[in-house]
Amino acid sequence: VKVDLTHTVREMASMMRQLARPQLSTPAGARGMATLKEIAMRLKSVKSIEKITKSMKMVSAAKLSKAERRVKDIRAIGEASTVLTEKAGVELSTETDNKHLYVAVCSDKGLCGGVHGAVNKWIKAKLLDVPAGTEVKLCLVGDKSTAVLSRSNADDIIVTASGVGKKPNTFMESSLIAQAVADTGYEYTSATIVYNWFKNAGTYITQEMKIIGPSAMADNDALMVYEDADAESLKSFSEFEFASALYYAQLEGAASEQAARVQAMENASSNASDMINKLTLKFNRTRQAVITTELIEIISGAVALEG
């Protein structure tokens, strides 16, 4: 019986070559080295992303500590901004509150989870329940609110503020926004400031703060118990109350944004680390498969030359 060992070895080498070839989504005829290069480039890219997210997490954590201290100092002002109208018993009925202003407190910066989306969703839900005969206008603080609400309610926007969040918030910034609202001439009876209230480093709560407008103050007899409560004084106080409440809301929103960014960057770093582990394993397996394939080709060529 004559056995052709050369033919048998060639069949075995061909079979091993097919088994050792990595099962990747590569074009037909692509060799293992090209696949290794693609995986290596992807691995390098993900490692760079991980470094960026870790750096952003550290920066946001440092900013969070400062923002948290500022919020604790300003909360007394935030609570006191509506004390006068509450103590005086100023109330608005559905009939008298026919001109309303919604203020969305966001910023220009992203990569912080659903912080800005929560404010926009809150206002969108409120706009769907506006009573008949009530006029509603919008004041949008930050590009993240402008980009969303300008698509659905472009005709209702009277003031937009950009460049928010790049530097720590100041009362001057809030005063300029309040002055821009006053310059529009819109005599709102009440305003609702929607913002994110900072609870702790892992939690924020979307809330609203309602303040009385200048026109409603001038027509309300409850404030007449105070001396020198003329129309001009009430108008000035209303503008100051609006600016103070807005400043407080911005500081609360800034702290909530930094806390959410720390959490988002931590999750992004964790996901990048998992992807690096998977890509490293895939790279090692592919490299081993390429080496095995090349060894088999060398052996098959040597056997063919001997035959």
PDB file of C-alpha atoms in Angstrom:
ATOM      1  CA  VAL A   1       0.000   0.000   0.000  1.00  0.00           C
ATOM      2  CA  LYS A   2       1.452   3.313  -1.064  1.00  0.00           C
ATOM      3  CA  VAL A   3       0.607   6.329   1.116  1.00  0.00           C
ATOM      4  CA  ASP A   4       1.127   9.827  -0.246  1.00  0.00           C
ATOM      5  CA  LEU A   5       2.250  11.656   2.886  1.00  0.00           C
ATOM      6  CA  THR A   6       2.851  14.881   0.999  1.00  0.00           C
ATOM      7  CA  HIS A   7      -0.782  15.118  -0.044  1.00  0.00           C
ATOM      8  CA  THR A   8      -1.976  14.288   3.475  1.00  0.00           C
ATOM      9  CA  VAL A   9       0.253  16.957   5.056  1.00  0.00           C
ATOM     10  CA  ARG A  10      -0.999  19.535   2.578  1.00  0.00           C
ATOM     11  CA  GLU A  11      -4.621  18.755   3.455  1.00  0.00           C
ATOM     12  CA  MET A  12      -3.881  19.007   7.173  1.00  0.00           C
ATOM     13  CA  ALA A  13      -2.051  22.296   6.687  1.00  0.00           C
ATOM     14  CA  SER A  14      -4.957  23.716   4.705  1.00  0.00           C
ATOM     15  CA  MET A  15      -7.424  22.641   7.383  1.00  0.00           C
ATOM     16  CA  MET A  16      -5.328  24.156  10.209  1.00  0.00           C
ATOM     17  CA  ARG A  17      -4.950  27.368   8.236  1.00  0.00           C
ATOM     18  CA  GLN A  18      -8.729  27.764   8.020  1.00  0.00           C
ATOM     19  CA  LEU A  19      -9.202  27.054  11.718  1.00  0.00           C
ATOM     20  CA  ALA A  20      -6.464  29.459  12.764  1.00  0.00           C
ATOM     21  CA  ARG A  21      -7.700  32.337  10.613  1.00  0.00           C
ATOM     22  CA  PRO A  22      -9.379  35.010  12.827  1.00  0.00           C
ATOM     23  CA  GLN A  23     -13.122  35.450  12.298  1.00  0.00           C
ATOM     24  CA  LEU A  24     -13.243  39.214  11.880  1.00  0.00           C
ATOM     25  CA  SER A  25     -15.292  41.493   9.693  1.00  0.00           C
ATOM     26  CA  THR A  26     -12.481  42.188   7.220  1.00  0.00           C
ATOM     27  CA  PRO A  27     -12.698  42.466   3.445  1.00  0.00           C
ATOM     28  CA  ALA A  28     -12.151  39.408   1.350  1.00  0.00           C
ATOM     29  CA  GLY A  29      -8.464  38.753   0.759  1.00  0.00           C
ATOM     30  CA  ALA A  30      -7.326  40.940   3.681  1.00  0.00           C
ATOM     31  CA  ARG A  31      -4.401  39.520   5.607  1.00  0.00           C
ATOM     32  CA  GLY A  32      -3.981  39.355   9.358  1.00  0.00           C
ATOM     33  CA  MET A  33      -1.428  42.148   9.538  1.00  0.00           C
ATOM     34  CA  ALA A  34      -3.944  44.705   8.227  1.00  0.00           C
ATOM     35  CA  THR A  35      -6.440  43.548  10.833  1.00  0.00           C
ATOM     36  CA  LEU A  36      -3.807  43.839  13.570  1.00  0.00           C
ATOM     37  CA  LYS A  37      -3.055  47.395  12.495  1.00  0.00           C
ATOM     38  CA  GLU A  38      -6.727  48.343  12.626  1.00  0.00           C
ATOM     39  CA  ILE A  39      -7.120  46.871  16.107  1.00  0.00           C
ATOM     40  CA  ALA A  40      -3.943  48.605  17.302  1.00  0.00           C
ATOM     41  CA  MET A  41      -5.164  51.966  15.992  1.00  0.00           C
ATOM     42  CA  ARG A  42      -8.540  51.479  17.661  1.00  0.00           C
ATOM     43  CA  LEU A  43      -6.835  50.476  20.901  1.00  0.00           C
ATOM     44  CA  LYS A  44      -4.660  53.580  20.826  1.00  0.00           C
ATOM     45  CA  SER A  45      -7.694  55.762  20.178  1.00  0.00           C
ATOM     46  CA  VAL A  46      -9.667  54.311  23.084  1.00  0.00           C
ATOM     47  CA  LYS A  47      -6.686  54.737  25.420  1.00  0.00           C
ATOM     48  CA  SER A  48      -6.501  58.405  24.436  1.00  0.00           C
ATOM     49  CA  ILE A  49     -10.214  58.791  25.141  1.00  0.00           C
ATOM     50  CA  GLU A  50      -9.753  57.184  28.553  1.00  0.00           C
ATOM     51  CA  LYS A  51      -7.016  59.682  29.418  1.00  0.00           C
ATOM     52  CA  ILE A  52      -9.259  62.571  28.382  1.00  0.00           C
ATOM     53  CA  THR A  53     -12.264  61.368  30.380  1.00  0.00           C
ATOM     54  CA  LYS A  54     -10.134  60.770  33.477  1.00  0.00           C
ATOM     55  CA  SER A  55      -8.665  64.256  33.180  1.00  0.00           C
ATOM     56  CA  MET A  56     -12.123  65.793  32.757  1.00  0.00           C
ATOM     57  CA  LYS A  57     -13.328  63.900  35.805  1.00  0.00           C
ATOM     58  CA  MET A  58     -10.508  65.311  37.931  1.00  0.00           C
ATOM     59  CA  VAL A  59     -11.120  68.856  36.682  1.00  0.00           C
ATOM     60  CA  SER A  60     -14.877  68.589  37.266  1.00  0.00           C
ATOM     61  CA  ALA A  61     -14.315  67.193  40.762  1.00  0.00           C
ATOM     62  CA  ALA A  62     -12.169  70.241  41.625  1.00  0.00           C
ATOM     63  CA  LYS A  63     -14.792  72.599  40.197  1.00  0.00           C
ATOM     64  CA  LEU A  64     -17.541  70.733  42.046  1.00  0.00           C
ATOM     65  CA  SER A  65     -15.985  71.378  45.426  1.00  0.00           C
ATOM     66  CA  LYS A  66     -15.855  75.129  44.702  1.00  0.00           C
ATOM     67  CA  ALA A  67     -19.402  75.184  43.306  1.00  0.00           C
ATOM     68  CA  GLU A  68     -20.696  73.300  46.339  1.00  0.00           C
ATOM     69  CA  ARG A  69     -19.209  75.876  48.703  1.00  0.00           C
ATOM     70  CA  ARG A  70     -20.746  78.729  46.696  1.00  0.00           C
ATOM     71  CA  VAL A  71     -24.162  77.066  46.746  1.00  0.00           C
ATOM     72  CA  LYS A  72     -24.101  76.674  50.526  1.00  0.00           C
ATOM     73  CA  ASP A  73     -23.283  80.370  50.903  1.00  0.00           C
ATOM     74  CA  ILE A  74     -25.938  81.566  48.440  1.00  0.00           C
ATOM     75  CA  ARG A  75     -28.909  79.472  49.561  1.00  0.00           C
ATOM     76  CA  ALA A  76     -29.881  82.050  52.159  1.00  0.00           C
ATOM     77  CA  ILE A  77     -30.203  84.627  49.358  1.00  0.00           C
ATOM     78  CA  GLY A  78     -32.181  82.206  47.220  1.00  0.00           C
ATOM     79  CA  GLU A  79     -34.693  81.543  49.950  1.00  0.00           C
ATOM     80  CA  ALA A  80     -34.968  85.249  50.809  1.00  0.00           C
ATOM     81  CA  SER A  81     -35.620  86.389  47.218  1.00  0.00           C
ATOM     82  CA  THR A  82     -39.354  85.620  47.462  1.00  0.00           C
ATOM     83  CA  VAL A  83     -39.920  86.321  51.166  1.00  0.00           C
ATOM     84  CA  LEU A  84     -41.409  89.800  50.695  1.00  0.00           C
ATOM     85  CA  THR A  85     -44.205  88.734  48.385  1.00  0.00           C
ATOM     86  CA  GLU A  86     -44.900  85.620  50.447  1.00  0.00           C
ATOM     87  CA  LYS A  87     -45.066  87.497  53.756  1.00  0.00           C
ATOM     88  CA  ALA A  88     -47.256  90.172  52.218  1.00  0.00           C
ATOM     89  CA  GLY A  89     -49.624  87.491  50.955  1.00  0.00           C
ATOM     90  CA  VAL A  90     -49.376  88.373  47.277  1.00  0.00           C
ATOM     91  CA  GLU A  91     -51.256  85.736  45.330  1.00  0.00           C
ATOM     92  CA  LEU A  92     -52.272  85.442  41.707  1.00  0.00           C
ATOM     93  CA  SER A  93     -55.391  83.757  40.435  1.00  0.00           C
ATOM     94  CA  THR A  94     -55.798  82.088  37.075  1.00  0.00           C
ATOM     95  CA  GLU A  95     -57.646  85.141  35.765  1.00  0.00           C
ATOM     96  CA  THR A  96     -54.990  87.652  36.803  1.00  0.00           C
ATOM     97  CA  ASP A  97     -51.970  85.493  35.877  1.00  0.00           C
ATOM     98  CA  ASN A  98     -52.478  85.814  32.138  1.00  0.00           C
ATOM     99  CA  LYS A  99     -48.919  86.706  31.123  1.00  0.00           C
ATOM    100  CA  HIS A 100     -46.307  84.192  32.145  1.00  0.00           C
ATOM    101  CA  LEU A 101     -42.562  83.948  31.650  1.00  0.00           C
ATOM    102  CA  TYR A 102     -40.610  80.684  31.804  1.00  0.00           C
ATOM    103  CA  VAL A 103     -36.865  80.873  32.411  1.00  0.00           C
ATOM    104  CA  ALA A 104     -34.741  77.822  31.535  1.00  0.00           C
ATOM    105  CA  VAL A 105     -31.461  77.813  33.465  1.00  0.00           C
ATOM    106  CA  CYS A 106     -28.844  75.760  31.590  1.00  0.00           C
ATOM    107  CA  SER A 107     -25.357  76.448  30.230  1.00  0.00           C
ATOM    108  CA  ASP A 108     -23.345  76.149  27.010  1.00  0.00           C
ATOM    109  CA  LYS A 109     -21.349  73.057  28.021  1.00  0.00           C
ATOM    110  CA  GLY A 110     -22.340  69.433  27.595  1.00  0.00           C
ATOM    111  CA  LEU A 111     -20.911  66.031  28.548  1.00  0.00           C
ATOM    112  CA  CYS A 112     -22.875  66.100  31.785  1.00  0.00           C
ATOM    113  CA  GLY A 113     -25.607  63.511  31.372  1.00  0.00           C
ATOM    114  CA  GLY A 114     -29.246  64.622  31.330  1.00  0.00           C
ATOM    115  CA  VAL A 115     -28.895  67.800  33.392  1.00  0.00           C
ATOM    116  CA  HIS A 116     -29.957  70.174  30.627  1.00  0.00           C
ATOM    117  CA  GLY A 117     -32.448  67.724  29.174  1.00  0.00           C
ATOM    118  CA  ALA A 118     -34.328  67.593  32.482  1.00  0.00           C
ATOM    119  CA  VAL A 119     -34.885  71.372  32.443  1.00  0.00           C
ATOM    120  CA  ASN A 120     -36.007  71.369  28.817  1.00  0.00           C
ATOM    121  CA  LYS A 121     -38.415  68.472  29.389  1.00  0.00           C
ATOM    122  CA  TRP A 122     -39.862  70.216  32.442  1.00  0.00           C
ATOM    123  CA  ILE A 123     -40.617  73.378  30.471  1.00  0.00           C
ATOM    124  CA  LYS A 124     -42.003  71.444  27.510  1.00  0.00           C
ATOM    125  CA  ALA A 125     -44.403  69.624  29.828  1.00  0.00           C
ATOM    126  CA  LYS A 126     -45.513  72.933  31.383  1.00  0.00           C
ATOM    127  CA  LEU A 127     -46.114  74.492  27.968  1.00  0.00           C
ATOM    128  CA  LEU A 128     -48.538  71.715  27.117  1.00  0.00           C
ATOM    129  CA  ASP A 129     -50.725  72.595  30.131  1.00  0.00           C
ATOM    130  CA  VAL A 130     -50.979  76.353  29.591  1.00  0.00           C
ATOM    131  CA  PRO A 131     -54.537  77.546  30.343  1.00  0.00           C
ATOM    132  CA  ALA A 132     -56.549  79.089  27.541  1.00  0.00           C
ATOM    133  CA  GLY A 133     -56.056  82.825  27.236  1.00  0.00           C
ATOM    134  CA  THR A 134     -52.643  82.826  28.902  1.00  0.00           C
ATOM    135  CA  GLU A 135     -49.715  84.326  27.040  1.00  0.00           C
ATOM    136  CA  VAL A 136     -46.392  82.559  27.578  1.00  0.00           C
ATOM    137  CA  LYS A 137     -42.891  83.748  26.719  1.00  0.00           C
ATOM    138  CA  LEU A 138     -39.476  82.115  27.194  1.00  0.00           C
ATOM    139  CA  CYS A 139     -36.140  83.327  28.493  1.00  0.00           C
ATOM    140  CA  LEU A 140     -33.451  80.774  27.664  1.00  0.00           C
ATOM    141  CA  VAL A 141     -30.170  80.863  29.581  1.00  0.00           C
ATOM    142  CA  GLY A 142     -27.458  78.806  27.893  1.00  0.00           C
ATOM    143  CA  ASP A 143     -27.087  77.320  24.424  1.00  0.00           C
ATOM    144  CA  LYS A 144     -28.282  73.890  25.602  1.00  0.00           C
ATOM    145  CA  SER A 145     -31.763  75.237  26.239  1.00  0.00           C
ATOM    146  CA  THR A 146     -31.771  77.495  23.184  1.00  0.00           C
ATOM    147  CA  ALA A 147     -30.839  74.642  20.839  1.00  0.00           C
ATOM    148  CA  VAL A 148     -33.758  72.504  22.035  1.00  0.00           C
ATOM    149  CA  LEU A 149     -36.612  74.927  22.734  1.00  0.00           C
ATOM    150  CA  SER A 150     -35.964  77.134  19.694  1.00  0.00           C
ATOM    151  CA  ARG A 151     -37.041  74.236  17.476  1.00  0.00           C
ATOM    152  CA  SER A 152     -40.524  73.902  18.969  1.00  0.00           C
ATOM    153  CA  ASN A 153     -41.207  77.354  20.470  1.00  0.00           C
ATOM    154  CA  ALA A 154     -39.162  79.807  18.436  1.00  0.00           C
ATOM    155  CA  ASP A 155     -41.954  82.405  18.342  1.00  0.00           C
ATOM    156  CA  ASP A 156     -42.258  82.476  22.151  1.00  0.00           C
ATOM    157  CA  ILE A 157     -38.598  83.299  22.869  1.00  0.00           C
ATOM    158  CA  ILE A 158     -37.881  86.886  23.935  1.00  0.00           C
ATOM    159  CA  VAL A 159     -34.363  86.568  25.429  1.00  0.00           C
ATOM    160  CA  THR A 160     -31.506  84.122  24.889  1.00  0.00           C
ATOM    161  CA  ALA A 161     -28.216  84.180  26.780  1.00  0.00           C
ATOM    162  CA  SER A 162     -25.058  82.471  25.536  1.00  0.00           C
ATOM    163  CA  GLY A 163     -21.551  82.174  26.949  1.00  0.00           C
ATOM    164  CA  VAL A 164     -22.938  80.749  30.187  1.00  0.00           C
ATOM    165  CA  GLY A 165     -20.972  78.189  32.184  1.00  0.00           C
ATOM    166  CA  LYS A 166     -17.518  78.864  30.788  1.00  0.00           C
ATOM    167  CA  LYS A 167     -16.632  80.900  33.877  1.00  0.00           C
ATOM    168  CA  PRO A 168     -18.088  80.936  37.415  1.00  0.00           C
ATOM    169  CA  ASN A 169     -21.479  82.655  37.529  1.00  0.00           C
ATOM    170  CA  THR A 170     -21.632  86.222  38.828  1.00  0.00           C
ATOM    171  CA  PHE A 171     -24.498  88.451  39.932  1.00  0.00           C
ATOM    172  CA  MET A 172     -23.545  90.896  37.161  1.00  0.00           C
ATOM    173  CA  GLU A 173     -24.265  88.188  34.599  1.00  0.00           C
ATOM    174  CA  SER A 174     -27.694  87.506  36.107  1.00  0.00           C
ATOM    175  CA  SER A 175     -28.404  91.251  36.286  1.00  0.00           C
ATOM    176  CA  LEU A 176     -27.659  91.646  32.582  1.00  0.00           C
ATOM    177  CA  ILE A 177     -30.122  88.865  31.755  1.00  0.00           C
ATOM    178  CA  ALA A 178     -32.762  90.465  34.000  1.00  0.00           C
ATOM    179  CA  GLN A 179     -32.153  93.824  32.337  1.00  0.00           C
ATOM    180  CA  ALA A 180     -32.522  92.224  28.891  1.00  0.00           C
ATOM    181  CA  VAL A 181     -35.900  90.815  29.955  1.00  0.00           C
ATOM    182  CA  ALA A 182     -36.992  94.228  31.228  1.00  0.00           C
ATOM    183  CA  ASP A 183     -35.859  95.912  27.994  1.00  0.00           C
ATOM    184  CA  THR A 184     -38.150  93.706  25.912  1.00  0.00           C
ATOM    185  CA  GLY A 185     -41.163  95.489  27.401  1.00  0.00           C
ATOM    186  CA  TYR A 186     -42.967  92.242  28.172  1.00  0.00           C
ATOM    187  CA  GLU A 187     -45.044  92.957  31.301  1.00  0.00           C
ATOM    188  CA  TYR A 188     -45.344  89.476  32.732  1.00  0.00           C
ATOM    189  CA  THR A 189     -47.540  88.897  35.759  1.00  0.00           C
ATOM    190  CA  SER A 190     -45.436  85.982  37.009  1.00  0.00           C
ATOM    191  CA  ALA A 191     -42.241  84.182  36.090  1.00  0.00           C
ATOM    192  CA  THR A 192     -41.165  80.588  36.685  1.00  0.00           C
ATOM    193  CA  ILE A 193     -37.446  79.835  36.868  1.00  0.00           C
ATOM    194  CA  VAL A 194     -36.737  76.165  36.134  1.00  0.00           C
ATOM    195  CA  TYR A 195     -33.367  74.891  37.380  1.00  0.00           C
ATOM    196  CA  ASN A 196     -31.600  71.867  38.864  1.00  0.00           C
ATOM    197  CA  TRP A 197     -31.355  71.922  42.657  1.00  0.00           C
ATOM    198  CA  PHE A 198     -28.102  70.453  43.942  1.00  0.00           C
ATOM    199  CA  LYS A 199     -28.690  67.819  46.636  1.00  0.00           C
ATOM    200  CA  ASN A 200     -25.366  66.005  46.799  1.00  0.00           C
ATOM    201  CA  ALA A 201     -22.556  64.851  44.530  1.00  0.00           C
ATOM    202  CA  GLY A 202     -24.724  62.093  43.087  1.00  0.00           C
ATOM    203  CA  THR A 203     -28.200  63.652  43.055  1.00  0.00           C
ATOM    204  CA  TYR A 204     -29.881  66.725  41.609  1.00  0.00           C
ATOM    205  CA  ILE A 205     -33.579  67.567  41.518  1.00  0.00           C
ATOM    206  CA  THR A 206     -35.268  69.651  38.833  1.00  0.00           C
ATOM    207  CA  GLN A 207     -37.336  72.353  40.518  1.00  0.00           C
ATOM    208  CA  GLU A 208     -39.090  75.595  39.747  1.00  0.00           C
ATOM    209  CA  MET A 209     -39.192  78.945  41.534  1.00  0.00           C
ATOM    210  CA  LYS A 210     -42.138  81.232  40.937  1.00  0.00           C
ATOM    211  CA  ILE A 211     -41.821  84.995  41.376  1.00  0.00           C
ATOM    212  CA  ILE A 212     -44.305  87.814  40.956  1.00  0.00           C
ATOM    213  CA  GLY A 213     -43.951  90.111  37.961  1.00  0.00           C
ATOM    214  CA  PRO A 214     -43.737  93.926  38.110  1.00  0.00           C
ATOM    215  CA  SER A 215     -47.189  94.464  36.629  1.00  0.00           C
ATOM    216  CA  ALA A 216     -48.825  92.182  39.197  1.00  0.00           C
ATOM    217  CA  MET A 217     -46.997  93.934  42.060  1.00  0.00           C
ATOM    218  CA  ALA A 218     -48.184  97.346  40.945  1.00  0.00           C
ATOM    219  CA  ASP A 219     -51.817  96.213  40.861  1.00  0.00           C
ATOM    220  CA  ASN A 220     -51.744  94.316  44.169  1.00  0.00           C
ATOM    221  CA  ASP A 221     -53.043  95.988  47.308  1.00  0.00           C
ATOM    222  CA  ALA A 222     -51.180  93.595  49.641  1.00  0.00           C
ATOM    223  CA  LEU A 223     -47.918  95.489  49.134  1.00  0.00           C
ATOM    224  CA  MET A 224     -49.459  98.833  50.015  1.00  0.00           C
ATOM    225  CA  VAL A 225     -48.831  98.131  53.705  1.00  0.00           C
ATOM    226  CA  TYR A 226     -45.182  99.047  53.125  1.00  0.00           C
ATOM    227  CA  GLU A 227     -44.097 102.650  53.055  1.00  0.00           C
ATOM    228  CA  ASP A 228     -42.983 104.249  49.809  1.00  0.00           C
ATOM    229  CA  ALA A 229     -44.337 101.339  47.772  1.00  0.00           C
ATOM    230  CA  ASP A 230     -44.875 103.365  44.626  1.00  0.00           C
ATOM    231  CA  ALA A 231     -44.898 101.914  41.152  1.00  0.00           C
ATOM    232  CA  GLU A 232     -41.273 102.785  40.414  1.00  0.00           C
ATOM    233  CA  SER A 233     -40.034 101.202  43.661  1.00  0.00           C
ATOM    234  CA  LEU A 234     -42.034  98.040  43.056  1.00  0.00           C
ATOM    235  CA  LYS A 235     -40.678  97.803  39.532  1.00  0.00           C
ATOM    236  CA  SER A 236     -37.092  98.143  40.758  1.00  0.00           C
ATOM    237  CA  PHE A 237     -37.685  95.600  43.486  1.00  0.00           C
ATOM    238  CA  SER A 238     -39.238  93.169  40.987  1.00  0.00           C
ATOM    239  CA  GLU A 239     -36.180  93.413  38.717  1.00  0.00           C
ATOM    240  CA  PHE A 240     -33.837  92.895  41.675  1.00  0.00           C
ATOM    241  CA  GLU A 241     -35.899  89.934  42.881  1.00  0.00           C
ATOM    242  CA  PHE A 242     -35.747  88.377  39.418  1.00  0.00           C
ATOM    243  CA  ALA A 243     -31.963  88.848  39.184  1.00  0.00           C
ATOM    244  CA  SER A 244     -31.389  87.447  42.685  1.00  0.00           C
ATOM    245  CA  ALA A 245     -33.541  84.382  42.031  1.00  0.00           C
ATOM    246  CA  LEU A 246     -31.861  83.824  38.674  1.00  0.00           C
ATOM    247  CA  TYR A 247     -28.391  84.100  40.228  1.00  0.00           C
ATOM    248  CA  TYR A 248     -29.319  81.557  42.878  1.00  0.00           C
ATOM    249  CA  ALA A 249     -30.743  79.194  40.246  1.00  0.00           C
ATOM    250  CA  GLN A 250     -27.606  79.502  38.139  1.00  0.00           C
ATOM    251  CA  LEU A 251     -25.356  78.576  41.057  1.00  0.00           C
ATOM    252  CA  GLU A 252     -27.533  75.582  41.901  1.00  0.00           C
ATOM    253  CA  GLY A 253     -27.491  74.538  38.251  1.00  0.00           C
ATOM    254  CA  ALA A 254     -23.707  74.956  37.988  1.00  0.00           C
ATOM    255  CA  ALA A 255     -23.133  72.675  40.989  1.00  0.00           C
ATOM    256  CA  SER A 256     -25.569  70.094  39.618  1.00  0.00           C
ATOM    257  CA  GLU A 257     -23.861  70.247  36.222  1.00  0.00           C
ATOM    258  CA  GLN A 258     -20.394  69.622  37.673  1.00  0.00           C
ATOM    259  CA  ALA A 259     -21.677  66.739  39.795  1.00  0.00           C
ATOM    260  CA  ALA A 260     -23.343  65.169  36.762  1.00  0.00           C
ATOM    261  CA  ARG A 261     -20.185  65.678  34.677  1.00  0.00           C
ATOM    262  CA  VAL A 262     -18.073  63.884  37.298  1.00  0.00           C
ATOM    263  CA  GLN A 263     -20.485  60.950  37.178  1.00  0.00           C
ATOM    264  CA  ALA A 264     -20.621  60.967  33.368  1.00  0.00           C
ATOM    265  CA  MET A 265     -16.830  61.028  33.002  1.00  0.00           C
ATOM    266  CA  GLU A 266     -16.480  58.246  35.555  1.00  0.00           C
ATOM    267  CA  ASN A 267     -18.900  56.089  33.556  1.00  0.00           C
ATOM    268  CA  ALA A 268     -17.110  56.984  30.321  1.00  0.00           C
ATOM    269  CA  SER A 269     -13.728  56.043  31.817  1.00  0.00           C
ATOM    270  CA  SER A 270     -15.138  52.738  33.048  1.00  0.00           C
ATOM    271  CA  ASN A 271     -16.582  51.949  29.616  1.00  0.00           C
ATOM    272  CA  ALA A 272     -13.290  52.868  27.946  1.00  0.00           C
ATOM    273  CA  SER A 273     -11.410  50.590  30.341  1.00  0.00           C
ATOM    274  CA  ASP A 274     -13.732  47.684  29.506  1.00  0.00           C
ATOM    275  CA  MET A 275     -13.286  48.347  25.791  1.00  0.00           C
ATOM    276  CA  ILE A 276      -9.497  48.445  26.192  1.00  0.00           C
ATOM    277  CA  ASN A 277      -9.540  45.041  27.870  1.00  0.00           C
ATOM    278  CA  LYS A 278     -11.673  43.569  25.096  1.00  0.00           C
ATOM    279  CA  LEU A 279      -9.556  45.083  22.338  1.00  0.00           C
ATOM    280  CA  THR A 280      -6.340  43.914  24.010  1.00  0.00           C
ATOM    281  CA  LEU A 281      -7.672  40.376  24.198  1.00  0.00           C
ATOM    282  CA  LYS A 282      -8.829  40.566  20.600  1.00  0.00           C
ATOM    283  CA  PHE A 283      -5.454  41.928  19.508  1.00  0.00           C
ATOM    284  CA  ASN A 284      -3.536  39.142  21.264  1.00  0.00           C
ATOM    285  CA  ARG A 285      -5.767  36.437  19.827  1.00  0.00           C
ATOM    286  CA  THR A 286      -5.496  37.874  16.339  1.00  0.00           C
ATOM    287  CA  ARG A 287      -1.726  38.193  16.600  1.00  0.00           C
ATOM    288  CA  GLN A 288      -1.437  34.585  17.781  1.00  0.00           C
ATOM    289  CA  ALA A 289      -3.648  33.463  14.929  1.00  0.00           C
ATOM    290  CA  VAL A 290      -1.490  35.355  12.419  1.00  0.00           C
ATOM    291  CA  ILE A 291       1.695  33.794  13.805  1.00  0.00           C
ATOM    292  CA  THR A 292       0.148  30.313  13.679  1.00  0.00           C
ATOM    293  CA  THR A 293      -1.000  30.878  10.112  1.00  0.00           C
ATOM    294  CA  GLU A 294       2.437  32.021   8.979  1.00  0.00           C
ATOM    295  CA  LEU A 295       4.110  29.009  10.635  1.00  0.00           C
ATOM    296  CA  ILE A 296       1.712  26.676   8.888  1.00  0.00           C
ATOM    297  CA  GLU A 297       2.423  28.353   5.547  1.00  0.00           C
ATOM    298  CA  ILE A 298       6.177  27.994   6.103  1.00  0.00           C
ATOM    299  CA  ILE A 299       5.845  24.312   7.000  1.00  0.00           C
ATOM    300  CA  SER A 300       3.559  23.675   4.042  1.00  0.00           C
ATOM    301  CA  GLY A 301       6.037  25.351   1.717  1.00  0.00           C
ATOM    302  CA  ALA A 302       8.931  23.303   3.113  1.00  0.00           C
ATOM    303  CA  VAL A 303       6.969  20.084   2.703  1.00  0.00           C
ATOM    304  CA  ALA A 304       6.063  21.050  -0.850  1.00  0.00           C
ATOM    305  CA  LEU A 305       9.708  21.705  -1.693  1.00  0.00           C
ATOM    306  CA  GLU A 306      10.763  18.377  -0.250  1.00  0.00           C
ATOM    307  CA  GLY A 307       8.069  16.607  -2.224  1.00  0.00           C
TER     308      GLY A 307
END
